[in-house]
Short mmCIF file of the N, C-alpha and C atoms (twelve columns), coordinates in Angstrom:
data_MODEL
# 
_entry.id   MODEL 
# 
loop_
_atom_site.group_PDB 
_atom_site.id 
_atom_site.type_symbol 
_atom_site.label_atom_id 
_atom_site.label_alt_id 
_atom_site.label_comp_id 
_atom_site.label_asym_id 
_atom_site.label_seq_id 
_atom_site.Cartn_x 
_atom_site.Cartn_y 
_atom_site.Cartn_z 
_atom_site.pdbx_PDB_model_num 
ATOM 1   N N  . UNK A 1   7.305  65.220 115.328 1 
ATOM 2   C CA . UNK A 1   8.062  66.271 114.664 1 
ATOM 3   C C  . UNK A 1   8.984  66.979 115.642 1 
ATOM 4   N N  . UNK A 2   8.584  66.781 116.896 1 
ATOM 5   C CA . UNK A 2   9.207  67.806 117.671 1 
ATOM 6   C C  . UNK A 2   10.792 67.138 118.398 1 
ATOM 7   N N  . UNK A 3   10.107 65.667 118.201 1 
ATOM 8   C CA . UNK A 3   11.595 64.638 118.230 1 
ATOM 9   C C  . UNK A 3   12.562 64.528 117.341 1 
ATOM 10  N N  . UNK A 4   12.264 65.039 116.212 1 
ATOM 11  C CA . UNK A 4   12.626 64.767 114.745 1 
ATOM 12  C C  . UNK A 4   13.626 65.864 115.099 1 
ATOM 13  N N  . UNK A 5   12.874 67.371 115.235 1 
ATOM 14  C CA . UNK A 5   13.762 68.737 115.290 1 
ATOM 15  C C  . UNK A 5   14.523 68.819 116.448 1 
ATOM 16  N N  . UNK A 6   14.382 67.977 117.584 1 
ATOM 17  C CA . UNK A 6   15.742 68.174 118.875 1 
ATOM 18  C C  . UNK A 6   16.618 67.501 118.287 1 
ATOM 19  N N  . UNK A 7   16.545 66.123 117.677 1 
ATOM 20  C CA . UNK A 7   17.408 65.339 117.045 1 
ATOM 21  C C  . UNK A 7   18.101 65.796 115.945 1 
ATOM 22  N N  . UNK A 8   17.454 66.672 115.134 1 
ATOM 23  C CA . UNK A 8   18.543 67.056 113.887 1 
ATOM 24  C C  . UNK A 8   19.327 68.425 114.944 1 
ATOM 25  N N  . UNK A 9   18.786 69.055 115.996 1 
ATOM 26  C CA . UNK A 9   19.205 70.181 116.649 1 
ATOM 27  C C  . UNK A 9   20.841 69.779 117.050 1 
ATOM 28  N N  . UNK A 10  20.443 68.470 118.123 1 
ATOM 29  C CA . UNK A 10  21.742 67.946 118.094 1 
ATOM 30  C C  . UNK A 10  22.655 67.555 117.284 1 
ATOM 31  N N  . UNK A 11  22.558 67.041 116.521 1 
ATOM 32  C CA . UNK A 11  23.307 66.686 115.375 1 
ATOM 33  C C  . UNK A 11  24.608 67.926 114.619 1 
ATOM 34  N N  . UNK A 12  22.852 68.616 114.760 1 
ATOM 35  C CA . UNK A 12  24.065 69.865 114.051 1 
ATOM 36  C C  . UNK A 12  25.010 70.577 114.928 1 
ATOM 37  N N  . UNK A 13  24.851 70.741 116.572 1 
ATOM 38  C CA . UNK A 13  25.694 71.401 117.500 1 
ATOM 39  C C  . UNK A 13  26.817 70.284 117.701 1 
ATOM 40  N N  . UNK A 14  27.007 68.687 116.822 1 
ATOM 41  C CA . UNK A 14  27.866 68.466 117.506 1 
ATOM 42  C C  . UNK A 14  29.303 68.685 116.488 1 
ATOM 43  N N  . UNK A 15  30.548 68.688 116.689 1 
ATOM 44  C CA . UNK A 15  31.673 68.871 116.067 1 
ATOM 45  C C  . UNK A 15  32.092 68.110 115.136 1 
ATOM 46  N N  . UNK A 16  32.247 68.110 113.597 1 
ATOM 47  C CA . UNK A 16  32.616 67.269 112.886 1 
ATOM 48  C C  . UNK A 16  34.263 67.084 112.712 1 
ATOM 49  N N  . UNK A 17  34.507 65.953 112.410 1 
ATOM 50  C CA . UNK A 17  35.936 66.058 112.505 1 
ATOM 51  C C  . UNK A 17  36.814 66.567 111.962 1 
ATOM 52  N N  . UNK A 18  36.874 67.515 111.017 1 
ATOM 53  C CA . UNK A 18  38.002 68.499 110.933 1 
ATOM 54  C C  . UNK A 18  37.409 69.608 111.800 1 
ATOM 55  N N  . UNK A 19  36.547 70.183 112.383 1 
ATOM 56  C CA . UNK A 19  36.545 71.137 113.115 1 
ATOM 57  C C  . UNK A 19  37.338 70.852 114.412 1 
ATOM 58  N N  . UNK A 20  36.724 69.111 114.944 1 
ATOM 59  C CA . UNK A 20  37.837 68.841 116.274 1 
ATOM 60  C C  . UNK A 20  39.171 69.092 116.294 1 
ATOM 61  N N  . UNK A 21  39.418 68.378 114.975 1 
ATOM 62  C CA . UNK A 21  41.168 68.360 114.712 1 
ATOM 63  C C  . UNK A 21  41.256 69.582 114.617 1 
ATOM 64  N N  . UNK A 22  40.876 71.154 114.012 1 
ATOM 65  C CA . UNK A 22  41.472 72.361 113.767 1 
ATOM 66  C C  . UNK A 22  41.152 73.223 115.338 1 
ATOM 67  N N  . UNK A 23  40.312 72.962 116.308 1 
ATOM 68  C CA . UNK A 23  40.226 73.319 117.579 1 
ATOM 69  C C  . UNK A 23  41.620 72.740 118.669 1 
ATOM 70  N N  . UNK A 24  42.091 71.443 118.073 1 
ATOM 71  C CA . UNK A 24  42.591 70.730 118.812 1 
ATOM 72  C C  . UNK A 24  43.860 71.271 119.028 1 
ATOM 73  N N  . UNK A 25  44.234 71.502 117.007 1 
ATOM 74  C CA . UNK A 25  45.262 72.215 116.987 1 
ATOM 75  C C  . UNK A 25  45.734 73.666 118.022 1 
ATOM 76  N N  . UNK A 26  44.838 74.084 117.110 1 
ATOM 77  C CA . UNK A 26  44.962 75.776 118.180 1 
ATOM 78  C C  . UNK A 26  44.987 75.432 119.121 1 
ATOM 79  N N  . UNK A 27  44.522 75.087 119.504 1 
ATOM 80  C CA . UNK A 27  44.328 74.426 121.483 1 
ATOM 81  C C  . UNK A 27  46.246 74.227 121.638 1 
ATOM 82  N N  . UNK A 28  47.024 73.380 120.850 1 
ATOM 83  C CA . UNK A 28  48.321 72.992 121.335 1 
ATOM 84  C C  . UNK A 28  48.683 74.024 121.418 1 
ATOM 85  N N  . UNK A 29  48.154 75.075 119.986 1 
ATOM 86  C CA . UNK A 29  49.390 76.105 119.659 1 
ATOM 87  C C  . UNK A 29  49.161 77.499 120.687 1 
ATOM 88  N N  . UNK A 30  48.255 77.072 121.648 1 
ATOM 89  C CA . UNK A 30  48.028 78.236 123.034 1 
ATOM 90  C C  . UNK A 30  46.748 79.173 121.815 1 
ATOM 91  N N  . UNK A 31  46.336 78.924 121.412 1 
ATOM 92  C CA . UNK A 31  45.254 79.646 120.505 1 
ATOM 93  C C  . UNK A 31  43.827 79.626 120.428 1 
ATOM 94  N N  . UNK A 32  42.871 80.185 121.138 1 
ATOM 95  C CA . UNK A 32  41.736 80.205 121.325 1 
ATOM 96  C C  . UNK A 32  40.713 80.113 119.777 1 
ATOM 97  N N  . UNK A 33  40.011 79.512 119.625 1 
ATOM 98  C CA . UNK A 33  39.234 79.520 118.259 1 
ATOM 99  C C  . UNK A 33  37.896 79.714 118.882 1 
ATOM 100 N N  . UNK A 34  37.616 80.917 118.073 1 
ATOM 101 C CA . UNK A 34  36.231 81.946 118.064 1 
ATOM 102 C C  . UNK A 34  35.073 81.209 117.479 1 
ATOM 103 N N  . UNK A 35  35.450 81.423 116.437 1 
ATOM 104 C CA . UNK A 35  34.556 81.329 115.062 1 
ATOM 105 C C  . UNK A 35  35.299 79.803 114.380 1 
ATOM 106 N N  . UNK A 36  34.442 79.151 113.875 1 
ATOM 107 C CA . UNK A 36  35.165 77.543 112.912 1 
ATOM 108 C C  . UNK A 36  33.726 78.120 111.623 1 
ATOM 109 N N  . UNK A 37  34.179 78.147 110.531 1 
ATOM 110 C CA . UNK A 37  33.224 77.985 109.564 1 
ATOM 111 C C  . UNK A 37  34.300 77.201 108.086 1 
ATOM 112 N N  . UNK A 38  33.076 76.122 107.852 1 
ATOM 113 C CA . UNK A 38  33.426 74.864 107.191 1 
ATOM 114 C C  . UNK A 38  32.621 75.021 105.747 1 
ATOM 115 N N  . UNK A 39  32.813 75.405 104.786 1 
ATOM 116 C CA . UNK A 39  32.216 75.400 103.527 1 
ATOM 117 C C  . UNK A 39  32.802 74.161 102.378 1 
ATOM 118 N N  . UNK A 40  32.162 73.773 101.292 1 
ATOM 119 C CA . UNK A 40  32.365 72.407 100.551 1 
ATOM 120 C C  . UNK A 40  33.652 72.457 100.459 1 
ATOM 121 N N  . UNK A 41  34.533 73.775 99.825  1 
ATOM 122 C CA . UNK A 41  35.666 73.625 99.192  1 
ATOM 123 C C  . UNK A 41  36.845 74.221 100.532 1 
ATOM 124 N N  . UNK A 42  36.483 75.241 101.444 1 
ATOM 125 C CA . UNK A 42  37.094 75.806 102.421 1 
ATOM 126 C C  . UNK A 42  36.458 75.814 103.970 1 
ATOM 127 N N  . UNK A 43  38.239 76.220 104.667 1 
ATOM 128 C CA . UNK A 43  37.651 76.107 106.048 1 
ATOM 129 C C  . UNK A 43  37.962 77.395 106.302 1 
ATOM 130 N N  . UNK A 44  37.613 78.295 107.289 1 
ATOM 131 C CA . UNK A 44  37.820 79.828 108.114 1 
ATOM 132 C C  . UNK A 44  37.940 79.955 109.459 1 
ATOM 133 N N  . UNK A 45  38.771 80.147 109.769 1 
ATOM 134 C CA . UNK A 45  38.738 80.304 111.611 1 
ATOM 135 C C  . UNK A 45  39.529 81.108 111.978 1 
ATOM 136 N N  . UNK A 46  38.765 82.166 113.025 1 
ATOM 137 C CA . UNK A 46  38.460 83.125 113.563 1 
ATOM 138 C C  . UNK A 46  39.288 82.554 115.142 1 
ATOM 139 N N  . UNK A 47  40.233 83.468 115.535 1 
ATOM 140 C CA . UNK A 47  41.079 82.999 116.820 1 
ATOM 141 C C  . UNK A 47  41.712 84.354 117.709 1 
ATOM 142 N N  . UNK A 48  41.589 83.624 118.965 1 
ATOM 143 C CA . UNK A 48  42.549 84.946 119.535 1 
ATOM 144 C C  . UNK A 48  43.698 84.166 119.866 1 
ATOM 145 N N  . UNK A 49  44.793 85.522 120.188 1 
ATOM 146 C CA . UNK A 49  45.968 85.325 120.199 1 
ATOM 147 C C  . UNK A 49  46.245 85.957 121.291 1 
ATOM 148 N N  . UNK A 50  45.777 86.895 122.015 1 
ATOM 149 C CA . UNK A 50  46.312 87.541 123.293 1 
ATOM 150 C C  . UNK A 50  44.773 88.047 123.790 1 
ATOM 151 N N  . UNK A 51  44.651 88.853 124.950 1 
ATOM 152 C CA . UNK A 51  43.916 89.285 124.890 1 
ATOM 153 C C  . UNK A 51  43.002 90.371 124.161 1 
ATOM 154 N N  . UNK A 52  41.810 90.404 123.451 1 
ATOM 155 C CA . UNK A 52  40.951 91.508 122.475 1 
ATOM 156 C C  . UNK A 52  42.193 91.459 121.638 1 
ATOM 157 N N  . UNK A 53  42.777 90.400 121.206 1 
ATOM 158 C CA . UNK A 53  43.587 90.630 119.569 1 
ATOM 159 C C  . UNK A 53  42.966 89.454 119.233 1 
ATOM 160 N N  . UNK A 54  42.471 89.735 117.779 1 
ATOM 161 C CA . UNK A 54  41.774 88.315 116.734 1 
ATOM 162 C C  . UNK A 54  42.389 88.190 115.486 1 
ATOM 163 N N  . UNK A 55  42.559 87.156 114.966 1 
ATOM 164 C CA . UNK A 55  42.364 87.164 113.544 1 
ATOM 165 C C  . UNK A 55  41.986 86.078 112.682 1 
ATOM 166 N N  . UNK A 56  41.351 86.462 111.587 1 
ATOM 167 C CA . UNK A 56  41.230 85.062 110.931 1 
ATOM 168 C C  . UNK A 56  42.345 84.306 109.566 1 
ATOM 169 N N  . UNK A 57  42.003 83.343 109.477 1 
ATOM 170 C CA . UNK A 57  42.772 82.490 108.895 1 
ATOM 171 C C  . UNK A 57  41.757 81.348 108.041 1 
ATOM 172 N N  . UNK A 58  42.405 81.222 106.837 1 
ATOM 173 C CA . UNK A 58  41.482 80.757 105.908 1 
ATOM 174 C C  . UNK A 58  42.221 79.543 105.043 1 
ATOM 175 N N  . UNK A 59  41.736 78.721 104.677 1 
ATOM 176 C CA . UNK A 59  42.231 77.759 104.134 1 
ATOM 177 C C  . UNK A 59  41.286 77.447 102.319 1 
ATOM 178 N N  . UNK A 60  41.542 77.383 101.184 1 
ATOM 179 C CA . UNK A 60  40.454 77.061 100.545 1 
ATOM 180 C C  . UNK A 60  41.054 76.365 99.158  1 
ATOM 181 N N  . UNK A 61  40.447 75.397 98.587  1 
ATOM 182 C CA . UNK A 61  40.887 74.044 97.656  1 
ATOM 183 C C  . UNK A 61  40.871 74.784 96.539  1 
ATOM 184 N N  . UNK A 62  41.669 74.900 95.359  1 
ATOM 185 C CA . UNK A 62  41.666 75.380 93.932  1 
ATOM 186 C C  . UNK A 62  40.823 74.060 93.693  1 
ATOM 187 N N  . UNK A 63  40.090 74.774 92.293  1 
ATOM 188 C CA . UNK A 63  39.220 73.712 91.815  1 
ATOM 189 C C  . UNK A 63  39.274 72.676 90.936  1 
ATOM 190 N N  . UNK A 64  40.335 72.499 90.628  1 
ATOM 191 C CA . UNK A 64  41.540 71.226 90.365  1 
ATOM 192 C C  . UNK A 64  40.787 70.170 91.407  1 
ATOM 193 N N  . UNK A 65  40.800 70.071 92.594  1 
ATOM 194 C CA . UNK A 65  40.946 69.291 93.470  1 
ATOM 195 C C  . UNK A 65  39.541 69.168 93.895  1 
ATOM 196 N N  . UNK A 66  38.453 69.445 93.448  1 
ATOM 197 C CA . UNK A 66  37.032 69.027 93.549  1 
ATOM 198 C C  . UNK A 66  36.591 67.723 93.719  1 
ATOM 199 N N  . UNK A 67  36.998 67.365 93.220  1 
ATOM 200 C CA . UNK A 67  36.534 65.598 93.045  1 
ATOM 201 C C  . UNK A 67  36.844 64.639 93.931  1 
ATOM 202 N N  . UNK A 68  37.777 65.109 95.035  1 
ATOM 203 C CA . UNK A 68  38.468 64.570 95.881  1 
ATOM 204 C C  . UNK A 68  36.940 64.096 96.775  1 
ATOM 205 N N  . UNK A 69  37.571 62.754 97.740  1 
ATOM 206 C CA . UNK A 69  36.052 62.282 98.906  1 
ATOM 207 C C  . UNK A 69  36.268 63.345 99.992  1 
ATOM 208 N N  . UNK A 70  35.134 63.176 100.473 1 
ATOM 209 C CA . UNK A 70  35.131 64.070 101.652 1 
ATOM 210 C C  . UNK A 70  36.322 64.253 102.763 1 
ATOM 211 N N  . UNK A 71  36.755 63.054 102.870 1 
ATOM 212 C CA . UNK A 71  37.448 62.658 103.669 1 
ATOM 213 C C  . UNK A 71  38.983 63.536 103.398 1 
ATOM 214 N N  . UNK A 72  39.196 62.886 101.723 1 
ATOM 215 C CA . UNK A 72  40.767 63.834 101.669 1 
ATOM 216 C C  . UNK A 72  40.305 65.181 101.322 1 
ATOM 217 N N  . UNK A 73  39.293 65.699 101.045 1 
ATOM 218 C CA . UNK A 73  38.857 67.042 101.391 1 
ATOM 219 C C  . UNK A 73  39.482 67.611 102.614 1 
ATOM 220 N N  . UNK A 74  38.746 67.446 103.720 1 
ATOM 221 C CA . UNK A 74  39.087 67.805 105.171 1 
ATOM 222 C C  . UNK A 74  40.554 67.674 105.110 1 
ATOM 223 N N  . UNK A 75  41.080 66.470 104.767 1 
ATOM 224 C CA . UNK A 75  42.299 66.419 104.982 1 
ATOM 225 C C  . UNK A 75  43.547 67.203 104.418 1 
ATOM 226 N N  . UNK A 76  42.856 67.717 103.430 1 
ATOM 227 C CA . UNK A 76  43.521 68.585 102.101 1 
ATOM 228 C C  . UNK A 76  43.602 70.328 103.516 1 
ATOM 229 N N  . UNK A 77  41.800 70.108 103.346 1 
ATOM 230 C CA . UNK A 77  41.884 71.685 104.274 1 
ATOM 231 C C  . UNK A 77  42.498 71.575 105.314 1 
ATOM 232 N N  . UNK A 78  43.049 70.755 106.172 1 
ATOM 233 C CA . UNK A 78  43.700 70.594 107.654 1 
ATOM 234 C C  . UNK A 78  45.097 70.894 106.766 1 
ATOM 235 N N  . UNK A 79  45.726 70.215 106.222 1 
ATOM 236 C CA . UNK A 79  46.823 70.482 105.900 1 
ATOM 237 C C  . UNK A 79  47.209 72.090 105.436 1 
ATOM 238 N N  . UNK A 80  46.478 72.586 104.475 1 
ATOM 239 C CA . UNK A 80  46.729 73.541 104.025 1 
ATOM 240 C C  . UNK A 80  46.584 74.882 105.238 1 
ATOM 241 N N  . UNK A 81  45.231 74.899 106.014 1 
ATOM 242 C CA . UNK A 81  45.224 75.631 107.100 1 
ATOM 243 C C  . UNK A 81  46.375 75.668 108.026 1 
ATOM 244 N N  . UNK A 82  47.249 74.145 108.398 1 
ATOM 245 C CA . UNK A 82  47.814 74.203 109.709 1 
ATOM 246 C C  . UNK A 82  49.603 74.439 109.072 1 
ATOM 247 N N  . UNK A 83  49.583 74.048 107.752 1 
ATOM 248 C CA . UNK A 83  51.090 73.883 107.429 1 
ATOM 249 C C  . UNK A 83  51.490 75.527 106.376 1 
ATOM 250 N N  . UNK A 84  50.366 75.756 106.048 1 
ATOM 251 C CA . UNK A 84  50.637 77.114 105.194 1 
ATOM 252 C C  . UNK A 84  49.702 78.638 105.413 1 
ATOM 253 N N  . UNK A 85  48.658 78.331 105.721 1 
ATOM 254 C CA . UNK A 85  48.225 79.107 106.343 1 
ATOM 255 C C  . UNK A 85  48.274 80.053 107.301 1 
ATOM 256 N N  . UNK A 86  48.095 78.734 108.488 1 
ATOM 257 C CA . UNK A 86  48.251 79.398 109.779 1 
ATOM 258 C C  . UNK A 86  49.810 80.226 110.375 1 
ATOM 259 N N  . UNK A 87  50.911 79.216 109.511 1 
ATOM 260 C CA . UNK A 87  52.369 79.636 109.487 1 
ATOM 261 C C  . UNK A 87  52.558 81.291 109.217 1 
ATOM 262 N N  . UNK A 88  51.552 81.481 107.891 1 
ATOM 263 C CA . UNK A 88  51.967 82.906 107.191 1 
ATOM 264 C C  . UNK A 88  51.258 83.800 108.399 1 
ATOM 265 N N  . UNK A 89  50.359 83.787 108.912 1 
ATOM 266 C CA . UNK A 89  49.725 84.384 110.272 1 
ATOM 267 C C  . UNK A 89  50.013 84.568 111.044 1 
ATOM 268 N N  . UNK A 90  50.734 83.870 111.983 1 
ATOM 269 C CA . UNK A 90  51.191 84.277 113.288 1 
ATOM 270 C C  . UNK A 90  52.906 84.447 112.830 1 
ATOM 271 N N  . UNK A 91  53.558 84.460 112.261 1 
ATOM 272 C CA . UNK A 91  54.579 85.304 111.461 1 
ATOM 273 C C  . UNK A 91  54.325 86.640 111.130 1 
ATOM 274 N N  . UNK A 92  53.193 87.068 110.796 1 
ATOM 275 C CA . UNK A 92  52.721 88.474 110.464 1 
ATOM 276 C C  . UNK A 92  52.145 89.114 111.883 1 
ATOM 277 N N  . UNK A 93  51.630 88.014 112.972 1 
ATOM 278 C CA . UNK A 93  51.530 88.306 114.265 1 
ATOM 279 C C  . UNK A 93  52.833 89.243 114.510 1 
ATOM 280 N N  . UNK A 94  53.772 88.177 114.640 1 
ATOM 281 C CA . UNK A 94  54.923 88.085 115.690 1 
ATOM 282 C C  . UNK A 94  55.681 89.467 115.161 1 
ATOM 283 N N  . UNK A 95  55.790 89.630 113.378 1 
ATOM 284 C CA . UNK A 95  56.664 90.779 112.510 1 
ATOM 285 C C  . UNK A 95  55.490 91.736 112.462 1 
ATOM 286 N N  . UNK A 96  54.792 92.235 112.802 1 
ATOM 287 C CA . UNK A 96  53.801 93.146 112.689 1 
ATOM 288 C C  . UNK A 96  53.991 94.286 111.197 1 
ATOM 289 N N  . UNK A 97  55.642 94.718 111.082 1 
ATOM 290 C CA . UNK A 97  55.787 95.572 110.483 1 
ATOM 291 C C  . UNK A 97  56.127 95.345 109.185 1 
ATOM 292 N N  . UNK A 98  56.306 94.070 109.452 1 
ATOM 293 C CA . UNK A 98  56.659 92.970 107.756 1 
ATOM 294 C C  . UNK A 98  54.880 92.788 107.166 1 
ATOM 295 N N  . UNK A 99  55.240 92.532 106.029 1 
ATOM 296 C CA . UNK A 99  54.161 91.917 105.487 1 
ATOM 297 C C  . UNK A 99  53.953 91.092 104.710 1 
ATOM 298 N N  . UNK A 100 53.725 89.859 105.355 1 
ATOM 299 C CA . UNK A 100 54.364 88.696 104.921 1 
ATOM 300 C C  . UNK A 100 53.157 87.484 104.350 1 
ATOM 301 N N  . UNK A 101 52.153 87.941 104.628 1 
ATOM 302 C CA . UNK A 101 50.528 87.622 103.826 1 
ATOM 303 C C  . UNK A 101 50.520 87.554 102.801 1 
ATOM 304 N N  . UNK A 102 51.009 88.264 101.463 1 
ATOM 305 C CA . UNK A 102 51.368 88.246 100.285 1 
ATOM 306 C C  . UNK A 102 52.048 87.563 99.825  1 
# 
């Protein structure tokens, strides 16, 4: 049992692949990622941008698109996080006084 529980231990600390790909990203875009949380239909990640400045950014599937495999799942949430998401965010970074989230 005690082989059983290091083995699922590992398993679960290691990175599934849209978390790599959405670390990888930030990583190009000079962006530290805090927090990665991965739910059936959405992804959330938690990032800094300068120093003690954070914010999060959220990605999540209308339910139209349920049925999709896992695979274009992730792929659905990578897209939507990195091409619409994350865009409206660090735009509201950069314009602070705009509000451009809406």
């Amino acid at each position: 049992a005690l082989i059983g529980g290091a083995g699922g231990a590992v398993l679960a600390n290691q990175k599934q692949p849209l978390e790599f790909a959405v670390r990888e990203y930030f990583k190009q875009k000079g962006l530290e990622v805090i927090f990665f949380y991965r739910a059936p239909r959405a992804v959330k990640v938690t990032f800094s941008y300068a120093p003690n400045a954070f914010w999060t950014v959220e990605a999540v599937m209308p339910d139209e698109l349920i049925n999709l495999s896992d695979e274009d799942r992730d792929d659905w949430l990578y897209g939507s996080l990195v091409t619409k998401a994350l865009p409206k965010v660090l735009r509201a970074i950069k314009n602070p006084r705009q509000n451009e989230l809406k």
